[in-house]
Coordinates of C-alpha atoms in Angstrom, one line a residue:
M18 CA 99.2 314.9 -49.7
V19 CA 98.3 313.1 -52.9
D20 CA 94.8 313.7 -54.3
Q21 CA 92.8 310.5 -54.3
K22 CA 91.0 311.3 -57.5
R23 CA 94.2 312.1 -59.4
L24 CA 95.7 308.7 -58.4
I25 CA 92.6 306.8 -59.6
V26 CA 92.5 308.8 -62.8
A27 CA 96.1 308.0 -63.4
I28 CA 95.5 304.3 -62.8
A29 CA 92.5 304.4 -65.2
I30 CA 94.4 306.2 -67.9
S31 CA 97.3 303.8 -67.6
I32 CA 95.0 300.7 -67.9
A33 CA 93.3 302.3 -70.9
I34 CA 96.7 302.9 -72.6
L35 CA 97.8 299.3 -72.0
F36 CA 94.4 298.1 -73.3
V37 CA 94.6 300.1 -76.5
F38 CA 98.3 299.1 -77.0
E39 CA 97.3 295.4 -76.5
M40 CA 94.5 295.6 -79.0
L41 CA 96.1 297.7 -81.7
W42 CA 99.7 296.5 -81.5
N43 CA 100.1 293.2 -79.7
Q44 CA 97.0 291.6 -81.1
P45 CA 98.0 292.1 -84.8
L46 CA 101.5 290.9 -84.0
R47 CA 100.1 287.7 -82.4
E48 CA 97.9 287.1 -85.4
A49 CA 100.9 287.5 -87.7
E50 CA 102.9 285.1 -85.5
R51 CA 100.1 282.5 -85.6
A52 CA 100.0 282.8 -89.4
R53 CA 103.8 282.3 -89.6
Q54 CA 103.6 279.3 -87.2
A55 CA 100.8 277.7 -89.3
E56 CA 103.0 278.1 -92.4
L57 CA 105.9 276.5 -90.6
A58 CA 103.7 273.6 -89.5
A59 CA 102.5 273.1 -93.1
Q60 CA 106.0 273.2 -94.4
A61 CA 107.1 270.6 -91.8
E62 CA 104.3 268.4 -92.9
R63 CA 105.4 268.6 -96.5
E64 CA 109.0 267.9 -95.7
A65 CA 110.5 264.5 -94.8
P66 CA 112.9 265.4 -91.9
R67 CA 116.1 263.5 -91.4
P68 CA 117.1 262.1 -88.0
P69 CA 119.1 264.6 -86.0
A70 CA 122.5 264.2 -84.5
M71 CA 123.1 262.8 -81.1
P72 CA 123.8 265.1 -78.2
G73 CA 127.5 265.6 -77.7
E74 CA 128.4 266.0 -81.4
A75 CA 129.6 269.2 -82.8
P76 CA 126.8 271.8 -83.2
A77 CA 127.6 271.9 -87.0
A78 CA 126.5 268.2 -87.2
L79 CA 123.1 268.9 -85.7
G80 CA 120.3 267.9 -88.1
T81 CA 122.4 265.2 -89.8
P82 CA 122.3 261.4 -89.0
A83 CA 124.6 260.0 -86.4
P84 CA 127.6 258.1 -87.7
G85 CA 126.5 254.8 -89.2
A86 CA 122.8 255.8 -89.3
S87 CA 120.7 255.9 -92.4
A88 CA 119.1 259.1 -93.4
A89 CA 115.6 257.6 -93.5
P90 CA 113.2 259.3 -91.0
M91 CA 111.3 257.4 -88.4
P92 CA 107.8 257.1 -90.0
A93 CA 104.7 258.3 -88.2
T94 CA 102.9 255.1 -89.3
T95 CA 105.3 252.6 -87.7
P96 CA 103.5 249.2 -87.8
A97 CA 102.1 247.8 -84.5
S98 CA 104.6 245.0 -84.6
L99 CA 107.3 247.6 -84.1
R100 CA 105.6 249.4 -81.2
V101 CA 105.2 248.7 -77.5
R102 CA 101.7 249.7 -76.3
I103 CA 101.4 252.1 -73.3
D104 CA 98.4 251.3 -71.1
S105 CA 98.1 253.1 -67.8
P106 CA 95.3 254.9 -65.9
D107 CA 96.3 258.3 -67.2
V108 CA 98.2 257.6 -70.4
V109 CA 97.6 255.7 -73.5
G110 CA 100.0 255.4 -76.5
S111 CA 103.1 253.5 -77.6
I112 CA 106.9 253.4 -77.8
N113 CA 108.5 253.2 -81.2
L114 CA 111.0 250.3 -81.5
V115 CA 112.6 252.2 -84.4
G116 CA 114.9 254.5 -82.5
A117 CA 113.5 253.6 -79.1
A118 CA 111.4 256.7 -79.1
I119 CA 108.6 257.5 -76.7
D120 CA 106.7 259.3 -79.4
D121 CA 103.0 258.5 -78.8
V122 CA 101.5 259.8 -75.5
T123 CA 97.8 260.7 -75.2
L124 CA 96.2 261.7 -71.9
R125 CA 93.0 259.8 -70.9
R126 CA 91.5 262.4 -68.5
F127 CA 91.9 265.5 -70.6
G128 CA 89.9 266.5 -73.7
V129 CA 90.6 269.2 -76.2
T130 CA 87.2 270.7 -75.4
P131 CA 84.9 270.4 -72.4
D132 CA 82.6 268.0 -74.3
R133 CA 82.7 264.4 -72.8
D134 CA 83.3 262.9 -76.2
S135 CA 86.0 265.3 -77.2
E136 CA 89.2 264.1 -78.7
R137 CA 91.8 263.4 -76.0
V138 CA 94.9 265.7 -75.6
R139 CA 98.0 264.4 -77.3
V140 CA 101.3 265.3 -75.8
F141 CA 103.9 263.4 -77.9
S142 CA 103.6 262.6 -81.6
P143 CA 106.0 260.6 -83.9
R144 CA 108.4 261.9 -86.4
G145 CA 106.7 262.5 -89.8
A146 CA 103.5 263.7 -88.1
P147 CA 102.7 267.5 -88.5
N148 CA 103.4 268.1 -84.8
A149 CA 106.3 265.7 -84.2
Y150 CA 107.3 265.8 -80.5
F151 CA 109.1 262.9 -78.8
A152 CA 111.7 261.7 -76.3
Q153 CA 114.7 259.4 -76.8
F154 CA 117.5 258.0 -74.7
G155 CA 120.8 256.6 -75.9
W156 CA 124.6 256.8 -75.9
S157 CA 127.4 258.6 -77.7
S158 CA 130.7 256.9 -78.2
V159 CA 133.6 258.4 -76.4
G160 CA 137.1 257.9 -77.9
S161 CA 137.0 254.1 -78.1
G162 CA 134.8 254.0 -81.2
V163 CA 132.3 251.6 -79.7
K164 CA 129.3 251.1 -82.0
V165 CA 126.3 252.6 -80.3
P166 CA 122.6 252.5 -81.3
A167 CA 121.5 255.0 -84.0
P168 CA 118.3 257.0 -84.3
D169 CA 116.9 254.4 -86.7
T170 CA 118.1 251.3 -84.8
V171 CA 115.4 248.6 -84.5
W172 CA 115.3 247.4 -80.9
Q173 CA 114.0 244.2 -79.4
T174 CA 111.6 244.2 -76.5
S175 CA 110.9 242.0 -73.5
A176 CA 107.1 242.7 -73.6
T177 CA 104.5 244.3 -75.8
V178 CA 102.7 246.3 -73.2
L179 CA 104.0 248.9 -70.7
G180 CA 101.9 249.7 -67.7
P181 CA 102.2 250.4 -63.9
G182 CA 104.1 247.5 -62.4
R183 CA 104.8 246.1 -65.9
P184 CA 108.1 247.6 -67.0
V185 CA 109.5 246.9 -70.5
T186 CA 113.2 246.4 -71.4
L187 CA 114.4 247.3 -74.9
F188 CA 117.7 245.7 -75.9
W189 CA 120.1 245.8 -78.8
D190 CA 123.4 244.0 -79.4
N191 CA 126.1 245.8 -81.4
G192 CA 127.8 242.6 -82.5
E193 CA 131.1 243.7 -80.9
G194 CA 130.5 242.4 -77.4
Q195 CA 128.3 245.2 -76.0
R196 CA 124.6 244.9 -75.2
F197 CA 122.6 248.1 -74.7
E198 CA 119.3 248.1 -72.7
I199 CA 116.7 250.7 -72.0
A200 CA 114.4 249.6 -69.2
I201 CA 111.2 251.8 -69.1
G202 CA 108.6 251.9 -66.4
I203 CA 105.5 254.1 -65.9
D204 CA 103.5 255.0 -62.9
E205 CA 99.7 255.6 -62.7
H206 CA 100.1 259.2 -64.0
F207 CA 102.7 260.8 -66.2
L208 CA 106.1 259.8 -65.0
F209 CA 108.4 257.4 -67.0
T210 CA 111.4 255.8 -65.2
V211 CA 114.2 255.1 -67.6
E212 CA 117.3 253.0 -66.9
Q213 CA 120.0 253.0 -69.5
R214 CA 122.3 250.0 -69.2
V215 CA 125.5 248.9 -71.0
I216 CA 126.8 245.4 -70.5
N217 CA 130.4 245.0 -71.8
G218 CA 131.1 241.4 -72.9
A219 CA 134.3 242.3 -74.8
A220 CA 137.8 242.0 -73.6
A221 CA 138.5 245.8 -73.7
T222 CA 137.2 248.7 -71.7
V223 CA 134.7 250.9 -73.6
A224 CA 133.6 254.5 -72.9
V225 CA 130.2 255.9 -73.6
N226 CA 128.2 259.0 -72.7
P227 CA 124.5 258.3 -71.8
W228 CA 122.1 261.0 -73.0
G229 CA 118.4 261.8 -73.1
R230 CA 116.6 264.3 -75.2
I231 CA 113.2 265.8 -76.0
R232 CA 112.8 266.9 -79.6
R233 CA 110.1 269.2 -80.8
E234 CA 110.1 269.5 -84.6
Y235 CA 107.7 272.4 -85.0
T236 CA 107.1 275.8 -83.5
P237 CA 103.9 275.4 -81.4
E238 CA 101.2 278.1 -81.3
T239 CA 101.4 280.0 -78.0
A240 CA 98.9 282.2 -76.2
G241 CA 101.3 285.2 -76.7
F242 CA 100.4 286.6 -73.2
F243 CA 103.2 288.3 -71.3
I244 CA 101.9 286.8 -68.1
L245 CA 102.4 283.2 -69.3
H246 CA 105.7 281.6 -70.3
E247 CA 105.5 278.9 -73.0
G248 CA 108.7 277.5 -74.4
L249 CA 111.9 276.1 -73.1
V250 CA 112.2 275.9 -69.3
G251 CA 114.5 274.4 -66.6
V252 CA 115.7 274.8 -63.1
F253 CA 119.4 274.7 -62.5
D254 CA 121.0 275.3 -59.1
G255 CA 117.6 276.2 -57.8
R256 CA 117.1 279.0 -60.3
L257 CA 114.4 279.1 -63.0
T258 CA 115.6 279.6 -66.6
E259 CA 113.2 280.3 -69.4
Q260 CA 113.4 280.9 -73.1
T261 CA 110.6 281.6 -75.6
Y262 CA 110.8 279.8 -78.9
K263 CA 111.8 283.1 -80.6
A264 CA 114.5 283.9 -78.0
A265 CA 115.9 280.4 -78.4
R266 CA 116.0 280.8 -82.2
D267 CA 117.7 284.2 -81.9
E268 CA 120.3 282.9 -79.4
A269 CA 121.0 279.7 -81.4
E270 CA 121.7 281.9 -84.5
K271 CA 124.5 283.6 -82.5
Q272 CA 126.0 280.4 -81.1
G273 CA 126.0 277.9 -83.9
G274 CA 122.7 276.2 -83.1
V275 CA 123.1 276.2 -79.3
A276 CA 120.7 278.4 -77.4
F277 CA 121.7 277.5 -73.9
T278 CA 124.1 275.2 -72.0
R279 CA 124.6 274.5 -68.3
T280 CA 126.6 271.9 -66.3
G281 CA 125.8 271.2 -62.7
R282 CA 124.4 268.7 -60.3
G283 CA 120.6 267.9 -60.3
G284 CA 118.0 270.1 -62.0
W285 CA 115.6 269.4 -64.8
A286 CA 114.6 270.8 -68.2
G287 CA 111.9 270.6 -70.8
F288 CA 109.2 272.2 -72.9
S289 CA 106.4 274.0 -71.1
D290 CA 103.0 274.5 -72.7
K291 CA 100.2 276.3 -70.9
Y292 CA 98.9 273.1 -69.3
W293 CA 101.3 270.4 -70.5
L294 CA 104.9 269.6 -69.8
G295 CA 107.5 267.4 -71.4
A296 CA 110.6 267.3 -69.1
L297 CA 113.8 265.4 -68.5
I298 CA 114.8 264.8 -64.9
P299 CA 118.3 263.2 -64.7
D300 CA 119.7 261.5 -61.6
Q301 CA 119.9 264.4 -59.1
A302 CA 123.1 263.1 -57.5
Q303 CA 125.1 263.2 -60.8
T304 CA 126.7 266.1 -62.7
T305 CA 124.8 266.7 -65.9
T306 CA 125.3 268.9 -68.9
Y307 CA 122.1 270.4 -70.3
T308 CA 121.9 271.9 -73.8
W309 CA 119.1 273.6 -75.6
R310 CA 119.5 273.5 -79.3
V311 CA 117.7 274.9 -82.3
P312 CA 118.9 273.2 -85.5
Q313 CA 117.6 274.3 -88.8
E314 CA 116.4 271.7 -91.4
N315 CA 115.5 273.0 -94.8
G316 CA 115.0 276.5 -93.2
T317 CA 112.6 275.1 -90.5
P318 CA 113.6 275.4 -86.9
R319 CA 113.6 272.3 -84.7
Y320 CA 113.9 272.5 -80.9
Q321 CA 115.8 270.1 -78.7
I322 CA 116.5 269.8 -75.0
D323 CA 119.1 267.2 -74.1
F324 CA 121.3 266.1 -71.2
L325 CA 124.7 264.3 -71.1
A326 CA 125.2 262.2 -68.0
G327 CA 129.0 262.2 -68.2
E328 CA 131.5 259.7 -69.5
K329 CA 131.1 256.1 -68.3
Q330 CA 134.1 253.7 -68.4
I331 CA 132.9 250.1 -68.6
G332 CA 135.5 247.4 -68.0
P333 CA 135.4 243.8 -69.4
G334 CA 132.5 241.8 -68.0
L335 CA 131.0 244.9 -66.2
R336 CA 127.8 246.9 -66.6
E337 CA 126.9 250.5 -66.2
T338 CA 123.4 251.8 -65.3
V339 CA 122.1 255.4 -65.4
R340 CA 118.7 256.2 -64.2
S341 CA 116.6 259.2 -65.3
Y342 CA 113.0 260.2 -65.5
L343 CA 110.7 261.6 -68.2
F344 CA 107.5 263.6 -67.3
A345 CA 105.0 263.8 -70.2
G346 CA 101.6 265.0 -69.1
A347 CA 99.5 267.6 -67.4
K348 CA 100.9 270.1 -65.0
E349 CA 98.8 269.2 -62.0
V350 CA 100.1 271.0 -58.9
A351 CA 99.8 268.3 -56.3
L352 CA 101.4 265.8 -58.7
L353 CA 104.3 268.0 -59.5
D354 CA 104.8 268.6 -55.8
R355 CA 104.7 264.9 -55.1
Y356 CA 107.3 264.1 -57.8
A357 CA 109.5 266.9 -56.6
A358 CA 109.5 265.3 -53.1
Q359 CA 109.8 261.8 -54.3
L360 CA 112.7 262.4 -56.7
R361 CA 114.2 265.2 -54.6
V362 CA 114.2 267.5 -57.5
E363 CA 114.2 271.2 -56.8
G364 CA 111.8 273.6 -58.4
L365 CA 109.6 271.2 -60.4
D366 CA 106.5 273.2 -59.5
K367 CA 108.1 276.2 -61.3
A368 CA 107.0 274.5 -64.5
I369 CA 103.7 276.3 -63.7
D370 CA 104.1 280.0 -64.3
W371 CA 103.0 281.3 -60.9
G372 CA 104.3 284.8 -61.7
W373 CA 105.7 287.6 -59.5
F374 CA 103.0 287.1 -56.9
Y375 CA 104.1 283.5 -56.1
F376 CA 103.5 284.1 -52.4
L377 CA 99.8 284.9 -53.2
T378 CA 99.2 282.7 -56.2
R379 CA 100.1 279.4 -54.5
P380 CA 98.0 280.0 -51.4
F381 CA 95.1 281.2 -53.6
F382 CA 95.3 278.1 -55.6
W383 CA 95.2 275.7 -52.7
A384 CA 92.3 277.7 -51.1
L385 CA 90.3 277.5 -54.3
H386 CA 91.2 273.9 -55.0
W387 CA 90.1 272.9 -51.5
L388 CA 86.9 274.8 -51.7
G389 CA 86.3 273.4 -55.2
E390 CA 86.8 269.9 -54.1
L391 CA 84.6 270.5 -51.0
F392 CA 81.6 272.0 -52.9
G393 CA 82.2 270.2 -56.2
N394 CA 82.2 273.5 -58.2
Y395 CA 85.1 275.9 -58.7
G396 CA 82.7 278.8 -59.5
V397 CA 81.1 278.4 -56.0
A398 CA 84.6 278.2 -54.6
I399 CA 85.4 281.6 -56.2
L400 CA 82.3 283.1 -54.6
I401 CA 83.1 281.7 -51.1
F402 CA 86.8 282.7 -51.5
T403 CA 85.7 286.3 -52.4
L404 CA 83.7 286.4 -49.2
F405 CA 86.8 285.3 -47.3
L406 CA 88.9 288.1 -48.9
K407 CA 86.2 290.7 -48.1
G408 CA 86.2 289.6 -44.5
L409 CA 90.0 289.8 -44.4
F410 CA 90.0 293.3 -45.8
F411 CA 86.8 294.3 -43.9
P412 CA 88.5 296.7 -41.3
L413 CA 90.5 298.5 -44.1
A414 CA 87.4 298.7 -46.4
N415 CA 85.3 300.1 -43.5
K416 CA 87.8 302.8 -42.9
S417 CA 88.0 303.6 -46.6
Y418 CA 84.3 303.7 -47.2
R419 CA 83.8 305.9 -44.1
A420 CA 86.4 308.3 -45.6
M421 CA 84.7 308.3 -48.9
S422 CA 81.3 308.9 -47.3
K423 CA 82.8 311.9 -45.5
M424 CA 84.3 313.1 -48.7
K425 CA 80.9 312.9 -50.4
L426 CA 79.4 315.0 -47.7
L427 CA 82.1 317.5 -48.0
A428 CA 81.7 317.8 -51.8
P429 CA 79.6 321.0 -51.7
K430 CA 82.1 322.7 -49.4
M431 CA 85.1 321.6 -51.6
Q432 CA 83.3 323.0 -54.7
E433 CA 82.8 326.3 -52.8
L434 CA 86.5 326.5 -52.1
K435 CA 87.4 325.8 -55.7
E436 CA 85.2 328.6 -56.8
K437 CA 86.6 331.0 -54.2
H438 CA 90.3 330.2 -54.9
K439 CA 90.1 329.2 -58.6
D440 CA 92.8 331.8 -59.4
D441 CA 95.2 330.8 -56.6
P442 CA 96.0 327.0 -56.7
A443 CA 98.4 327.3 -53.8
K444 CA 95.8 328.9 -51.5
L445 CA 93.2 326.3 -52.7
Q446 CA 95.5 323.5 -51.8
Q447 CA 96.1 325.0 -48.4
E448 CA 92.4 325.5 -47.7
M449 CA 91.6 321.9 -48.8
M450 CA 94.2 320.5 -46.5
A451 CA 92.8 322.6 -43.6
L452 CA 89.4 321.3 -44.4
Y453 CA 90.6 317.7 -44.4
R454 CA 92.3 318.2 -41.0
R455 CA 89.3 320.0 -39.5
E456 CA 86.9 317.3 -40.6
K457 CA 89.4 314.5 -39.8
V458 CA 89.2 313.1 -43.4
N459 CA 92.1 311.4 -45.1
P460 CA 91.5 311.4 -48.9
V461 CA 94.2 308.8 -49.6
S462 CA 92.5 306.1 -47.4
G463 CA 90.0 305.6 -50.1
C464 CA 92.7 304.4 -52.5
L465 CA 94.1 301.6 -50.2
P466 CA 91.5 298.9 -51.1
I467 CA 92.1 299.6 -54.8
I468 CA 95.9 299.4 -54.4
L469 CA 95.7 296.2 -52.3
Q470 CA 93.2 294.6 -54.7
I471 CA 95.7 294.9 -57.6
P472 CA 98.0 292.0 -56.5
V473 CA 95.0 290.0 -55.4
F474 CA 93.4 290.5 -58.8
F475 CA 96.5 289.4 -60.7
A476 CA 97.2 286.5 -58.4
L477 CA 93.7 285.2 -58.9
Y478 CA 94.0 285.8 -62.6
K479 CA 97.2 283.7 -62.7
V480 CA 95.5 280.8 -60.8
L481 CA 92.5 280.8 -63.3
F482 CA 94.7 281.3 -66.3
V483 CA 97.6 278.8 -65.8
T484 CA 96.5 276.0 -63.5
I485 CA 95.0 273.0 -65.2
E486 CA 92.7 272.3 -62.3
M487 CA 90.6 275.3 -63.4
R488 CA 90.6 274.2 -67.1
H489 CA 87.2 273.1 -68.2
A490 CA 85.8 273.6 -64.7
P491 CA 82.1 274.5 -65.1
F492 CA 80.0 277.0 -63.1
F493 CA 76.3 277.2 -63.8
G494 CA 74.3 277.8 -66.9
W495 CA 76.3 278.6 -70.0
I496 CA 79.7 278.8 -68.2
R497 CA 81.3 275.4 -68.9
D498 CA 84.9 276.6 -68.5
L499 CA 85.9 279.1 -65.9
S500 CA 89.4 279.5 -67.5
A501 CA 87.8 280.6 -70.8
P502 CA 86.0 283.9 -71.7
D503 CA 82.2 284.0 -71.4
P504 CA 81.1 282.3 -74.6
T505 CA 77.9 284.4 -75.1
N506 CA 78.0 287.6 -77.2
I507 CA 75.6 290.5 -77.2
F508 CA 76.7 291.4 -80.8
T509 CA 75.2 288.1 -82.0
L510 CA 72.1 288.7 -79.8
F511 CA 73.5 285.8 -77.7
G512 CA 73.5 283.3 -80.6
L513 CA 70.4 284.4 -82.5
I514 CA 72.4 286.0 -85.4
P515 CA 74.6 283.3 -87.1
W516 CA 77.8 285.2 -87.5
D517 CA 81.2 285.7 -85.8
P518 CA 82.1 289.4 -85.5
T519 CA 85.4 288.6 -83.8
V520 CA 86.9 287.6 -87.2
I521 CA 87.0 291.3 -88.2
P522 CA 90.7 292.3 -88.4
I523 CA 92.0 294.4 -85.4
F524 CA 88.6 295.6 -84.1
G525 CA 87.0 292.1 -84.0
H526 CA 88.4 291.6 -80.5
F527 CA 86.1 294.4 -79.3
L528 CA 83.0 292.7 -80.7
H529 CA 82.8 289.9 -78.1
L530 CA 80.9 290.9 -75.1
G531 CA 79.3 288.3 -72.9
V532 CA 76.6 288.3 -70.2
W533 CA 79.0 288.2 -67.2
P534 CA 81.2 291.1 -68.5
L535 CA 77.9 293.1 -68.8
I536 CA 77.0 292.2 -65.3
M537 CA 80.5 293.2 -64.1
G538 CA 80.2 296.6 -66.0
A539 CA 76.8 297.2 -64.4
T540 CA 78.0 296.5 -60.9
M541 CA 81.0 298.8 -61.5
Y542 CA 78.7 301.6 -62.7
F543 CA 76.4 301.4 -59.6
Q544 CA 79.4 301.2 -57.3
Q545 CA 80.8 304.3 -58.9
K546 CA 77.5 306.1 -58.3
L547 CA 78.1 305.6 -54.5
N548 CA 81.5 307.4 -54.6
P549 CA 82.0 311.1 -54.3
T550 CA 81.5 312.9 -57.7
P551 CA 84.8 314.5 -58.8
P552 CA 84.4 318.2 -59.0
D553 CA 86.7 318.4 -62.1
P554 CA 84.7 317.9 -65.4
V555 CA 87.6 316.0 -67.0
Q556 CA 87.8 313.6 -64.0
Q557 CA 84.0 313.2 -64.2
K558 CA 84.3 312.0 -67.8
V559 CA 87.1 309.7 -67.1
F560 CA 85.2 308.1 -64.2
M561 CA 82.1 307.8 -66.4
L562 CA 84.1 305.9 -69.1
M563 CA 85.8 303.5 -66.7
P564 CA 82.9 301.0 -66.4
F565 CA 82.7 300.8 -70.2
V566 CA 86.4 300.4 -70.6
F567 CA 86.7 297.7 -68.0
T568 CA 83.6 295.9 -69.5
F569 CA 85.2 295.6 -72.9
M570 CA 88.6 294.9 -71.5
L571 CA 87.5 292.0 -69.2
A572 CA 85.3 290.5 -71.9
S573 CA 88.3 288.5 -73.1
F574 CA 89.4 287.5 -69.6
P575 CA 88.6 284.1 -68.0
S576 CA 85.0 284.0 -67.0
G577 CA 86.0 282.9 -63.5
L578 CA 87.8 286.2 -63.0
V579 CA 84.8 288.2 -64.3
I580 CA 82.5 286.4 -61.9
Y581 CA 84.9 287.2 -59.1
W582 CA 85.0 290.9 -60.0
S583 CA 81.2 291.1 -60.3
W584 CA 80.6 289.3 -57.0
N585 CA 83.2 291.5 -55.3
N586 CA 81.5 294.6 -56.7
L587 CA 78.1 293.5 -55.4
L588 CA 79.5 292.8 -51.9
S589 CA 81.3 296.2 -52.0
I590 CA 78.1 298.0 -53.0
A591 CA 76.2 296.4 -50.1
Q592 CA 79.0 297.2 -47.7
Q593 CA 79.5 300.8 -49.0
W594 CA 75.8 301.5 -49.0
L595 CA 75.4 300.5 -45.4
I596 CA 78.4 302.4 -44.2
M597 CA 77.4 305.6 -46.1
R598 CA 73.9 305.4 -44.7
R599 CA 75.3 305.2 -41.1
V600 CA 77.8 308.0 -41.7
A601 CA 75.1 310.2 -43.2
Q602 CA 73.0 309.6 -40.1
Q603 CA 75.8 310.2 -37.6
Q604 CA 77.8 312.9 -39.4
P605 CA 76.5 316.5 -38.9
A606 CA 76.6 318.7 -41.9
P607 CA 79.9 320.6 -42.1
A608 CA 79.8 324.1 -40.8
K609 CA 80.2 326.9 -43.4
T610 CA 83.2 329.1 -43.1

């Protein structure tokens, strides 16, 4: 039978090792990566990037203008006369008529900080801006040599404002009998509907290949957490495919600029940030070729996700229409689910990184979301949800605490056996097992709540960390964002000393310790005092250090998670104290042998 204390010590040591490795190895690597990304962003701002090639051209041509296009970049400061304004309840921005680029998308409901007057979150930015990020739709010529729109083509427009129920049609005539149209609509949230039309007024059949792309011309700063994917993402044949920016660069170097390609029916692909998503959703009934590219321009990587809708033959006097969708906005769970059902697209909710415990994370989210909407406070929702979990595990916890209470009563007898058989480990183990059987105590049962709480902890962590519904959700007092760490810090005397100790290299991370992590550490310490004292001195020291290790470790975690852990500890202390008191009254002292 496994010794309960050894199992807990092994878990504690493993967590401590992971913690030290995270702070002394991963943290410096992340800081170095952030510095490198900042340098790349500065370099991109200094450069004047050239329009990239259209999808479907040879990989070697990526980063160069399409045939017939000038090398002039689309400017970030395109005059208002060459823009179509976007005005919807959730989105404000514009469409660039130079290149027909959806390159200006700002979200009305989401601020950069929790302050009401905070700058709004920008998803797409035009070329020439430091963080250029945009979507385009167009055509490639197939065989016939038909003249198609170029990246710097200036389009005409049917209206100057795009909004819900007010679609806009961009049009361009190539002077050879073909008219190209891009009809764009937007709903009340973040979904653009795009219809690409070609009307052939010439006497001969023409062939074109409709495409759509999202282009990111910089390497964004990412959280760098192994539990969160940020980068290129897509679902093909029902399977989730992910690539980090580094993995995409590495793969593209091996394959001439192409990091990934897949042909099949349906699916979607895009760029996933922690809370935001830019994604292409082609017609789910058609066969589509997706390609993820990383072209290099003057040594700077650019990232592109595109799709080809397949060759379209358009006879004289006929037209061809291809419909697709663009999502550019916040990854709200209910909204993604609605779009998935409405467009019949599989796996759109996987744009949110639910993690391995998907079967727990999703129900946890909906429970917290429902409680948060009901009580108007997600912090209160966490407290009530914790009560529900305690009730769910109540029978198991009761059994565990009773076993621990009996173990504590047996501690003197166990110490006596250790002294008696200290030179004979086999005999000691035999006598201990006999004592457990005689007193009807199972030492392993005390571990079960800890083991079961691990997936619960990580599932709740994922919900707080990755869902935008928890972003900037306040609790009470100084907690204005449950998804962010406690902003207070004991090392600044909670704001009385005007300095930031966290800027100290490597060890600065340890110098942020807020009020709620201190509360959590205190509750963990008092809960530990209720448990049986390990007879082994080494185990005693490890157990004594655990509250301090967890206090510093959880200081950088979302405050909502720390509040959950603290509240859970308080409930456990009350439950354990009551059970131990009853057991002590009912359990006779063990007879001496």
